[in-house]
């Protein structure tokens, strides 16, 4: 079943730059996807064209899972596609996926810097909060210019 955005969610997205769609995927589906990703990590599942990861490599995984039917099915799932189509005013193209095995520890950034004209869909596969890598958003930043690297201080 595709998820439709409410008028409130559309207004929220326009105002804040994001909206939340709760319970888009059942917990059992999320658990199955996590199991698939753990199998990919352990080498029990392979993806053509990608070498297996080492046992101690728990870094984020970018795009690799989309080259397997399980990962691809999530990227093109109507429950994601329908709301994205509504927000974009056209059919979305899935260009990248990212999976974090341990926390998100993603530094502050703008997705639009790396992927101009794109929107992101974030799916929490487990309960999230301050304790395990929740997503922080700068409300309204979609209405401001994309920052350049020169706008940021260098790492200490």
PDB file of C-alpha atoms in Angstrom:
ATOM      1  CA  UNK A   1       0.000   0.000   0.000  1.00  0.00           C
ATOM      2  CA  UNK A   2       1.403   3.393  -1.007  1.00  0.00           C
ATOM      3  CA  UNK A   3       1.549   6.115   1.629  1.00  0.00           C
ATOM      4  CA  UNK A   4      -0.246   9.370   0.855  1.00  0.00           C
ATOM      5  CA  UNK A   5       0.857  12.616   2.464  1.00  0.00           C
ATOM      6  CA  UNK A   6      -1.745  14.670   4.298  1.00  0.00           C
ATOM      7  CA  UNK A   7      -2.257  18.392   3.724  1.00  0.00           C
ATOM      8  CA  UNK A   8      -0.567  18.989   7.078  1.00  0.00           C
ATOM      9  CA  UNK A   9       2.495  16.967   6.017  1.00  0.00           C
ATOM     10  CA  UNK A  10       2.717  18.878   2.733  1.00  0.00           C
ATOM     11  CA  UNK A  11       2.576  22.209   4.575  1.00  0.00           C
ATOM     12  CA  UNK A  12       5.117  20.946   7.114  1.00  0.00           C
ATOM     13  CA  UNK A  13       7.487  19.925   4.319  1.00  0.00           C
ATOM     14  CA  UNK A  14       7.127  23.294   2.596  1.00  0.00           C
ATOM     15  CA  UNK A  15       7.693  25.204   5.837  1.00  0.00           C
ATOM     16  CA  UNK A  16      10.329  23.068   7.572  1.00  0.00           C
ATOM     17  CA  UNK A  17      11.990  21.086   4.776  1.00  0.00           C
ATOM     18  CA  UNK A  18      10.921  17.704   6.124  1.00  0.00           C
ATOM     19  CA  UNK A  19       7.938  15.701   7.245  1.00  0.00           C
ATOM     20  CA  UNK A  20       7.552  12.424   9.087  1.00  0.00           C
ATOM     21  CA  UNK A  21       5.570   9.427   7.887  1.00  0.00           C
ATOM     22  CA  UNK A  22       5.259   6.993  10.780  1.00  0.00           C
ATOM     23  CA  UNK A  23       4.913   3.225  10.532  1.00  0.00           C
ATOM     24  CA  UNK A  24       5.548   3.044   6.797  1.00  0.00           C
ATOM     25  CA  UNK A  25       7.150  -0.371   7.177  1.00  0.00           C
ATOM     26  CA  UNK A  26       6.154  -3.105   9.612  1.00  0.00           C
ATOM     27  CA  UNK A  27       8.702  -4.040  12.281  1.00  0.00           C
ATOM     28  CA  UNK A  28       8.958  -7.539  10.785  1.00  0.00           C
ATOM     29  CA  UNK A  29       9.974  -6.016   7.425  1.00  0.00           C
ATOM     30  CA  UNK A  30      12.561  -3.817   9.118  1.00  0.00           C
ATOM     31  CA  UNK A  31      13.957  -6.796  11.026  1.00  0.00           C
ATOM     32  CA  UNK A  32      14.202  -8.779   7.781  1.00  0.00           C
ATOM     33  CA  UNK A  33      16.105  -5.921   6.118  1.00  0.00           C
ATOM     34  CA  UNK A  34      18.529  -5.661   9.062  1.00  0.00           C
ATOM     35  CA  UNK A  35      19.080  -9.426   8.847  1.00  0.00           C
ATOM     36  CA  UNK A  36      19.810  -9.078   5.110  1.00  0.00           C
ATOM     37  CA  UNK A  37      22.340  -6.321   5.829  1.00  0.00           C
ATOM     38  CA  UNK A  38      23.990  -8.438   8.537  1.00  0.00           C
ATOM     39  CA  UNK A  39      24.204 -11.323   6.053  1.00  0.00           C
ATOM     40  CA  UNK A  40      25.814  -8.944   3.571  1.00  0.00           C
ATOM     41  CA  UNK A  41      28.322  -7.856   6.226  1.00  0.00           C
ATOM     42  CA  UNK A  42      29.150 -11.456   7.172  1.00  0.00           C
ATOM     43  CA  UNK A  43      29.503 -12.582   3.547  1.00  0.00           C
ATOM     44  CA  UNK A  44      26.503 -14.947   3.714  1.00  0.00           C
ATOM     45  CA  UNK A  45      24.935 -12.780   1.003  1.00  0.00           C
ATOM     46  CA  UNK A  46      27.021 -11.361  -1.818  1.00  0.00           C
ATOM     47  CA  UNK A  47      26.535  -8.593  -4.333  1.00  0.00           C
ATOM     48  CA  UNK A  48      28.054  -9.021  -7.780  1.00  0.00           C
ATOM     49  CA  UNK A  49      30.906  -6.615  -8.441  1.00  0.00           C
ATOM     50  CA  UNK A  50      31.654  -5.919  -4.766  1.00  0.00           C
ATOM     51  CA  UNK A  51      34.290  -7.667  -2.673  1.00  0.00           C
ATOM     52  CA  UNK A  52      33.146  -9.029   0.687  1.00  0.00           C
ATOM     53  CA  UNK A  53      33.778  -6.738   3.658  1.00  0.00           C
ATOM     54  CA  UNK A  54      36.253  -7.650   6.358  1.00  0.00           C
ATOM     55  CA  UNK A  55      34.787  -8.925   9.623  1.00  0.00           C
ATOM     56  CA  UNK A  56      35.752  -5.755  11.494  1.00  0.00           C
ATOM     57  CA  UNK A  57      34.486  -3.301   8.854  1.00  0.00           C
ATOM     58  CA  UNK A  58      31.332  -1.788  10.327  1.00  0.00           C
ATOM     59  CA  UNK A  59      31.530   1.470   8.375  1.00  0.00           C
ATOM     60  CA  UNK A  60      28.469   2.729   6.540  1.00  0.00           C
ATOM     61  CA  UNK A  61      27.588   0.998   3.308  1.00  0.00           C
ATOM     62  CA  UNK A  62      26.802   3.205   0.330  1.00  0.00           C
ATOM     63  CA  UNK A  63      24.716   1.984  -2.629  1.00  0.00           C
ATOM     64  CA  UNK A  64      26.016  -1.603  -2.650  1.00  0.00           C
ATOM     65  CA  UNK A  65      22.783  -3.050  -1.284  1.00  0.00           C
ATOM     66  CA  UNK A  66      20.807  -1.664  -4.254  1.00  0.00           C
ATOM     67  CA  UNK A  67      22.517  -4.173  -6.533  1.00  0.00           C
ATOM     68  CA  UNK A  68      20.688  -7.030  -4.799  1.00  0.00           C
ATOM     69  CA  UNK A  69      16.932  -7.711  -5.108  1.00  0.00           C
ATOM     70  CA  UNK A  70      16.295  -7.122  -1.381  1.00  0.00           C
ATOM     71  CA  UNK A  71      17.990  -3.717  -1.312  1.00  0.00           C
ATOM     72  CA  UNK A  72      16.517  -2.658  -4.633  1.00  0.00           C
ATOM     73  CA  UNK A  73      13.007  -3.623  -3.535  1.00  0.00           C
ATOM     74  CA  UNK A  74      13.261  -1.162  -0.639  1.00  0.00           C
ATOM     75  CA  UNK A  75      14.558   1.644  -2.841  1.00  0.00           C
ATOM     76  CA  UNK A  76      11.670   1.337  -5.299  1.00  0.00           C
ATOM     77  CA  UNK A  77       8.967   0.445  -2.767  1.00  0.00           C
ATOM     78  CA  UNK A  78       5.713   2.338  -3.493  1.00  0.00           C
ATOM     79  CA  UNK A  79       5.535   3.371   0.164  1.00  0.00           C
ATOM     80  CA  UNK A  80       8.594   5.530  -0.468  1.00  0.00           C
ATOM     81  CA  UNK A  81       7.917   6.371  -4.103  1.00  0.00           C
ATOM     82  CA  UNK A  82       4.409   7.801  -3.611  1.00  0.00           C
ATOM     83  CA  UNK A  83       5.297  10.471  -1.007  1.00  0.00           C
ATOM     84  CA  UNK A  84       8.470  11.379  -2.902  1.00  0.00           C
ATOM     85  CA  UNK A  85       6.514  11.723  -6.157  1.00  0.00           C
ATOM     86  CA  UNK A  86       4.079  14.024  -4.387  1.00  0.00           C
ATOM     87  CA  UNK A  87       6.871  16.216  -2.995  1.00  0.00           C
ATOM     88  CA  UNK A  88       8.863  16.334  -6.235  1.00  0.00           C
ATOM     89  CA  UNK A  89       5.908  16.680  -8.594  1.00  0.00           C
ATOM     90  CA  UNK A  90       7.384  13.868 -10.719  1.00  0.00           C
ATOM     91  CA  UNK A  91       8.565  10.284 -10.402  1.00  0.00           C
ATOM     92  CA  UNK A  92      11.683   9.994  -8.237  1.00  0.00           C
ATOM     93  CA  UNK A  93      14.869   8.277  -9.360  1.00  0.00           C
ATOM     94  CA  UNK A  94      16.737   6.329  -6.706  1.00  0.00           C
ATOM     95  CA  UNK A  95      20.383   7.338  -7.018  1.00  0.00           C
ATOM     96  CA  UNK A  96      21.949   6.292  -3.724  1.00  0.00           C
ATOM     97  CA  UNK A  97      21.331   4.343  -0.565  1.00  0.00           C
ATOM     98  CA  UNK A  98      23.244   4.399   2.681  1.00  0.00           C
ATOM     99  CA  UNK A  99      23.158   1.936   5.560  1.00  0.00           C
ATOM    100  CA  UNK A 100      24.747   2.563   8.952  1.00  0.00           C
ATOM    101  CA  UNK A 101      25.704  -0.566  10.870  1.00  0.00           C
ATOM    102  CA  UNK A 102      26.681   1.242  14.069  1.00  0.00           C
ATOM    103  CA  UNK A 103      25.210   4.654  14.850  1.00  0.00           C
ATOM    104  CA  UNK A 104      25.073   7.317  12.190  1.00  0.00           C
ATOM    105  CA  UNK A 105      27.897   9.603  13.283  1.00  0.00           C
ATOM    106  CA  UNK A 106      27.354  11.556  10.083  1.00  0.00           C
ATOM    107  CA  UNK A 107      28.796  15.034  10.429  1.00  0.00           C
ATOM    108  CA  UNK A 108      26.605  18.053   9.850  1.00  0.00           C
ATOM    109  CA  UNK A 109      26.116  18.388   6.110  1.00  0.00           C
ATOM    110  CA  UNK A 110      23.696  19.348   3.366  1.00  0.00           C
ATOM    111  CA  UNK A 111      22.630  16.525   1.078  1.00  0.00           C
ATOM    112  CA  UNK A 112      22.038  19.125  -1.651  1.00  0.00           C
ATOM    113  CA  UNK A 113      25.782  19.868  -1.687  1.00  0.00           C
ATOM    114  CA  UNK A 114      26.586  16.318  -2.807  1.00  0.00           C
ATOM    115  CA  UNK A 115      23.360  15.547  -4.676  1.00  0.00           C
ATOM    116  CA  UNK A 116      21.888  18.785  -6.110  1.00  0.00           C
ATOM    117  CA  UNK A 117      18.150  18.677  -6.766  1.00  0.00           C
ATOM    118  CA  UNK A 118      17.663  15.548  -4.677  1.00  0.00           C
ATOM    119  CA  UNK A 119      15.505  14.840  -1.682  1.00  0.00           C
ATOM    120  CA  UNK A 120      16.230  12.179   0.911  1.00  0.00           C
ATOM    121  CA  UNK A 121      14.074   9.544   2.530  1.00  0.00           C
ATOM    122  CA  UNK A 122      15.320   8.245   5.878  1.00  0.00           C
ATOM    123  CA  UNK A 123      13.886   4.976   7.161  1.00  0.00           C
ATOM    124  CA  UNK A 124      14.474   4.125  10.816  1.00  0.00           C
ATOM    125  CA  UNK A 125      14.738   0.336  10.967  1.00  0.00           C
ATOM    126  CA  UNK A 126      14.613   0.334  14.769  1.00  0.00           C
ATOM    127  CA  UNK A 127      13.518   2.727  17.492  1.00  0.00           C
ATOM    128  CA  UNK A 128      15.806   5.754  17.457  1.00  0.00           C
ATOM    129  CA  UNK A 129      16.568   8.554  19.830  1.00  0.00           C
ATOM    130  CA  UNK A 130      19.434  10.525  21.322  1.00  0.00           C
ATOM    131  CA  UNK A 131      20.979   7.260  22.540  1.00  0.00           C
ATOM    132  CA  UNK A 132      21.566   5.620  19.146  1.00  0.00           C
ATOM    133  CA  UNK A 133      21.912   7.965  16.204  1.00  0.00           C
ATOM    134  CA  UNK A 134      18.760   9.926  15.587  1.00  0.00           C
ATOM    135  CA  UNK A 135      18.565  12.338  12.680  1.00  0.00           C
ATOM    136  CA  UNK A 136      18.961  16.057  13.339  1.00  0.00           C
ATOM    137  CA  UNK A 137      17.609  18.543  10.836  1.00  0.00           C
ATOM    138  CA  UNK A 138      18.155  22.262  10.554  1.00  0.00           C
ATOM    139  CA  UNK A 139      14.570  23.401  10.116  1.00  0.00           C
ATOM    140  CA  UNK A 140      14.016  25.654   7.106  1.00  0.00           C
ATOM    141  CA  UNK A 141      17.487  25.123   5.648  1.00  0.00           C
ATOM    142  CA  UNK A 142      15.964  24.111   2.307  1.00  0.00           C
ATOM    143  CA  UNK A 143      15.154  27.801   1.766  1.00  0.00           C
ATOM    144  CA  UNK A 144      18.740  28.923   2.297  1.00  0.00           C
ATOM    145  CA  UNK A 145      21.667  28.669  -0.097  1.00  0.00           C
ATOM    146  CA  UNK A 146      23.757  25.525  -0.268  1.00  0.00           C
ATOM    147  CA  UNK A 147      26.905  26.080   1.755  1.00  0.00           C
ATOM    148  CA  UNK A 148      30.384  25.640   0.333  1.00  0.00           C
ATOM    149  CA  UNK A 149      33.236  23.886   2.104  1.00  0.00           C
ATOM    150  CA  UNK A 150      34.869  27.269   2.640  1.00  0.00           C
ATOM    151  CA  UNK A 151      31.964  28.237   4.935  1.00  0.00           C
ATOM    152  CA  UNK A 152      33.054  25.643   7.514  1.00  0.00           C
ATOM    153  CA  UNK A 153      35.922  25.650   9.952  1.00  0.00           C
ATOM    154  CA  UNK A 154      38.624  23.076   9.306  1.00  0.00           C
ATOM    155  CA  UNK A 155      38.706  20.011  11.525  1.00  0.00           C
ATOM    156  CA  UNK A 156      40.807  20.505  14.684  1.00  0.00           C
TER     157      UNK A 156
END
